[in-house]
GROMACS .gro file of C-alpha atoms in nm:
model
  201
    1ASN     CA    1  -0.367  -1.368  -2.031
    2LEU     CA    2  -0.543  -1.249  -1.712
    3LYS     CA    3  -0.539  -1.626  -1.550
    4LEU     CA    4  -0.159  -1.635  -1.662
    5ALA     CA    5  -0.078  -1.379  -1.433
    6PHE     CA    6  -0.308  -1.485  -1.168
    7MET     CA    7  -0.134  -1.821  -1.125
    8LEU     CA    8   0.223  -1.637  -1.143
    9ILE     CA    9   0.088  -1.435  -0.863
   10ILE     CA   10  -0.044  -1.697  -0.629
   11THR     CA   11   0.267  -1.897  -0.697
   12ALA     CA   12   0.503  -1.627  -0.638
   13TYR     CA   13   0.341  -1.511  -0.322
   14ILE     CA   14   0.332  -1.907  -0.196
   15PHE     CA   15   0.706  -1.874  -0.273
   16ASN     CA   16   0.791  -1.583  -0.107
   17ILE     CA   17   0.585  -1.691   0.219
   18ALA     CA   18   0.790  -2.019   0.238
   19VAL     CA   19   1.090  -1.833   0.188
   20ARG     CA   20   1.033  -1.638   0.498
   21TYR     CA   21   0.954  -1.940   0.725
   22ILE     CA   22   1.361  -1.998   0.728
   23TYR     CA   23   1.322  -1.782   1.003
   24ILE     CA   24   1.069  -1.935   1.227
   25PHE     CA   25   1.270  -2.292   1.168
   26SER     CA   26   1.579  -2.131   1.252
   27VAL     CA   27   1.461  -1.992   1.630
   28SER     CA   28   1.192  -2.185   1.677
   29ASP     CA   29   1.417  -2.429   1.894
   30ILE     CA   30   1.576  -2.123   2.122
   31LYS     CA   31   1.317  -2.077   2.425
   32GLU     CA   32   1.447  -1.730   2.442
   33PHE     CA   33   1.248  -1.612   2.128
   34TYR     CA   34   0.965  -1.698   2.335
   35TRP     CA   35   0.714  -1.492   2.552
   36ASN     CA   36   0.382  -1.660   2.657
   37GLY     CA   37   0.402  -1.975   2.478
   38HIS     CA   38   0.445  -1.799   2.129
   39LEU     CA   39   0.773  -1.587   1.946
   40MET     CA   40   0.859  -1.264   2.007
   41ILE     CA   41   0.903  -1.022   1.726
   42ASN     CA   42   1.242  -0.941   1.650
   43ASN     CA   43   1.224  -0.579   1.637
   44VAL     CA   44   1.201  -0.293   1.890
   45ASP     CA   45   0.985  -0.046   1.710
   46GLY     CA   46   0.773  -0.305   1.632
   47TYR     CA   47   0.676  -0.285   2.003
   48THR     CA   48   0.552   0.100   1.954
   49TRP     CA   49   0.306  -0.010   1.679
   50ALA     CA   50   0.194  -0.301   1.883
   51GLU     CA   51   0.094  -0.136   2.168
   52GLY     CA   52  -0.137   0.111   1.953
   53ALA     CA   53  -0.284  -0.198   1.790
   54ARG     CA   54  -0.370  -0.350   2.151
   55ASP     CA   55  -0.488  -0.042   2.275
   56ILE     CA   56  -0.726   0.008   1.988
   57LEU     CA   57  -0.861  -0.344   2.028
   58ALA     CA   58  -0.875  -0.264   2.396
   59GLY     CA   59  -1.088   0.056   2.294
   60TYR     CA   60  -0.850   0.290   2.535
   61HIS     CA   61  -0.566   0.427   2.616
   62GLN     CA   62  -0.382   0.652   2.878
   63GLU     CA   63  -0.394   1.012   2.831
   64ASN     CA   64  -0.053   1.141   2.704
   65ASP     CA   65   0.090   0.762   2.722
   66LEU     CA   66   0.216   0.824   2.359
   67SER     CA   67   0.034   0.554   2.191
   68ARG     CA   68   0.017   0.558   1.841
   69VAL     CA   69  -0.338   0.444   1.791
   70ASN     CA   70  -0.327   0.688   1.491
   71ALA     CA   71  -0.037   0.494   1.302
   72PRO     CA   72  -0.172   0.329   0.980
   73ALA     CA   73   0.031  -0.015   1.119
   74SER     CA   74  -0.142  -0.010   1.432
   75ILE     CA   75  -0.489   0.059   1.308
   76LEU     CA   76  -0.421  -0.215   1.029
   77THR     CA   77  -0.324  -0.461   1.280
   78ALA     CA   78  -0.601  -0.383   1.484
   79VAL     CA   79  -0.821  -0.459   1.190
   80ILE     CA   80  -0.675  -0.815   1.110
   81ALA     CA   81  -0.687  -0.873   1.464
   82LYS     CA   82  -1.114  -0.768   1.510
   83PHE     CA   83  -1.178  -0.972   1.208
   84LEU     CA   84  -0.910  -1.277   1.345
   85PRO     CA   85  -1.020  -1.333   1.646
   86PHE     CA   86  -0.928  -1.659   1.650
   87ILE     CA   87  -0.553  -1.591   1.607
   88PRO     CA   88  -0.328  -1.465   1.933
   89PHE     CA   89  -0.219  -1.084   1.871
   90ASP     CA   90   0.144  -1.214   1.938
   91VAL     CA   91   0.056  -1.442   1.634
   92ILE     CA   92  -0.084  -1.208   1.412
   93ILE     CA   93   0.199  -0.889   1.478
   94GLU     CA   94   0.485  -1.197   1.443
   95TYR     CA   95   0.380  -1.330   1.085
   96LEU     CA   96   0.191  -1.004   0.954
   97PRO     CA   97   0.516  -0.842   0.771
   98GLY     CA   98   0.571  -1.171   0.607
   99PHE     CA   99   0.236  -1.176   0.457
  100LEU     CA  100   0.214  -0.854   0.367
  101GLY     CA  101   0.602  -0.814   0.229
  102SER     CA  102   0.508  -1.074   0.033
  103LEU     CA  103   0.225  -0.860  -0.191
  104VAL     CA  104   0.549  -0.699  -0.391
  105VAL     CA  105   0.500  -1.002  -0.620
  106ILE     CA  106   0.120  -0.855  -0.709
  107PRO     CA  107   0.291  -0.519  -0.886
  108LEU     CA  108   0.603  -0.689  -1.003
  109ILE     CA  109   0.408  -0.932  -1.162
  110LEU     CA  110   0.173  -0.677  -1.320
  111ILE     CA  111   0.398  -0.454  -1.433
  112GLY     CA  112   0.586  -0.733  -1.638
  113ARG     CA  113   0.236  -0.805  -1.790
  114VAL     CA  114   0.211  -0.405  -1.902
  115LEU     CA  115   0.497  -0.398  -2.052
  116GLY     CA  116   0.442  -0.729  -2.236
  117ASN     CA  117   0.629  -0.980  -2.065
  118VAL     CA  118   0.481  -1.133  -1.735
  119TRP     CA  119   0.782  -1.434  -1.708
  120VAL     CA  120   1.015  -1.123  -1.657
  121GLY     CA  121   0.744  -0.972  -1.366
  122PHE     CA  122   0.725  -1.349  -1.229
  123LEU     CA  123   1.143  -1.374  -1.209
  124ALA     CA  124   1.149  -1.033  -1.078
  125SER     CA  125   0.882  -1.141  -0.808
  126LEU     CA  126   1.052  -1.508  -0.684
  127LEU     CA  127   1.399  -1.268  -0.653
  128SER     CA  128   1.208  -0.990  -0.417
  129GLY     CA  129   1.171  -1.289  -0.176
  130MET     CA  130   1.550  -1.348  -0.172
  131VAL     CA  131   1.697  -0.978  -0.150
  132TRP     CA  132   1.909  -0.974   0.141
  133SER     CA  133   1.785  -0.649   0.237
  134TYR     CA  134   1.432  -0.688   0.167
  135TYR     CA  135   1.428  -1.029   0.302
  136HIS     CA  136   1.556  -0.897   0.653
  137ARG     CA  137   1.308  -0.615   0.657
  138THR     CA  138   0.993  -0.841   0.578
  139MET     CA  139   1.080  -1.149   0.723
  140PHE     CA  140   0.802  -1.337   0.982
  141GLY     CA  141   0.907  -1.118   1.335
  142TYR     CA  142   1.033  -0.792   1.183
  143TYR     CA  143   0.734  -0.633   1.283
  144ASP     CA  144   0.713  -0.251   1.130
  145THR     CA  145   0.556   0.024   0.869
  146ASP     CA  146   0.888  -0.150   0.641
  147MET     CA  147   0.598  -0.443   0.567
  148LEU     CA  148   0.460  -0.191   0.276
  149THR     CA  149   0.719   0.069   0.216
  150VAL     CA  150   0.811  -0.092  -0.075
  151THR     CA  151   0.473  -0.258  -0.206
  152LEU     CA  152   0.307   0.035  -0.234
  153PRO     CA  153   0.538   0.258  -0.444
  154MET     CA  154   0.559  -0.065  -0.637
  155PHE     CA  155   0.196  -0.018  -0.687
  156ALA     CA  156   0.225   0.354  -0.784
  157LEU     CA  157   0.458   0.249  -1.016
  158TRP     CA  158   0.240   0.013  -1.198
  159ALA     CA  159  -0.040   0.228  -1.226
  160ILE     CA  160   0.163   0.489  -1.385
  161ILE     CA  161   0.308   0.257  -1.623
  162LYS     CA  162  -0.073   0.135  -1.665
  163SER     CA  163  -0.192   0.477  -1.707
  164PHE     CA  164   0.059   0.569  -1.995
  165LYS     CA  165   0.070   0.233  -2.192
  166ASP     CA  166  -0.314   0.219  -2.225
  167LYS     CA  167  -0.376   0.599  -2.267
  168ASN     CA  168  -0.715   0.522  -2.054
  169ILE     CA  169  -0.821   0.828  -1.803
  170LYS     CA  170  -0.967   0.614  -1.558
  171PHE     CA  171  -0.621   0.484  -1.499
  172PHE     CA  172  -0.475   0.830  -1.417
  173PHE     CA  173  -0.623   0.817  -1.093
  174LEU     CA  174  -0.517   0.516  -0.978
  175PRO     CA  175  -0.121   0.622  -0.896
  176ALA     CA  176  -0.254   0.918  -0.675
  177PHE     CA  177  -0.445   0.667  -0.510
  178PHE     CA  178  -0.143   0.421  -0.433
  179GLU     CA  179   0.030   0.748  -0.380
  180ILE     CA  180  -0.174   0.898  -0.095
  181LEU     CA  181  -0.154   0.530   0.073
  182MET     CA  182   0.197   0.541   0.080
  183ILE     CA  183   0.248   0.934   0.237
  184ASN     CA  184  -0.048   0.805   0.494
  185TRP     CA  185   0.166   0.497   0.529
  186HIS     CA  186   0.498   0.614   0.598
  187GLY     CA  187   0.591   0.988   0.598
  188GLY     CA  188   0.949   0.915   0.422
  189LEU     CA  189   0.767   0.806   0.101
  190TYR     CA  190   0.655   1.157   0.024
  191ASN     CA  191   0.914   1.223  -0.141
  192ILE     CA  192   0.909   0.910  -0.345
  193ALA     CA  193   0.549   1.034  -0.413
  194ASN     CA  194   0.666   1.358  -0.549
  195GLY     CA  195   0.892   1.195  -0.773
  196PHE     CA  196   0.649   0.979  -0.966
  197PHE     CA  197   0.429   1.309  -0.978
  198ILE     CA  198   0.753   1.461  -1.141
  199MET     CA  199   0.784   1.174  -1.382
  200SER     CA  200   0.442   1.152  -1.493
  201PHE     CA  201   0.420   1.528  -1.546
   0.00000   0.00000   0.00000
């Protein structure tokens, strides 16, 4: 039932967040990891998106400075920072990857539910938090577009399975919606979106 799925999603999400705190505990005593009293992000690409978000919040940037003010990651970060003005910007970009990356539990559990075994989806969502490569690319501090490059395709896959399983025309618009989000979030997901379309056809 839906209530069980919701409880499992909350449980798996909290578990994924907790696992990502391992990194915070590991580096919290290393003074070189701090800048202005806050932990620094540990991915050099992240400073590109952070600059774009900073400039969006400032309301201006210099002409031809290559600031990524139009990048989805920068825009999303700026929106979140705007709604959470009481949280320092450095803290937002440090913790955002873990909180967004852990959202992968939602489509995994929903896929399990659609296929008739929500517990298998729950187990997959718990494992997703510990899978080596995914963990490192969505841990706290790894601020990059990787924080949603698996989650969005998984939502698209859930939508495809849901639409074919229920044979309900209203769900056929969901895959396209998530595939548009995928392509706009990261250009590398274009091929996956095409693959989903061919598979669905």
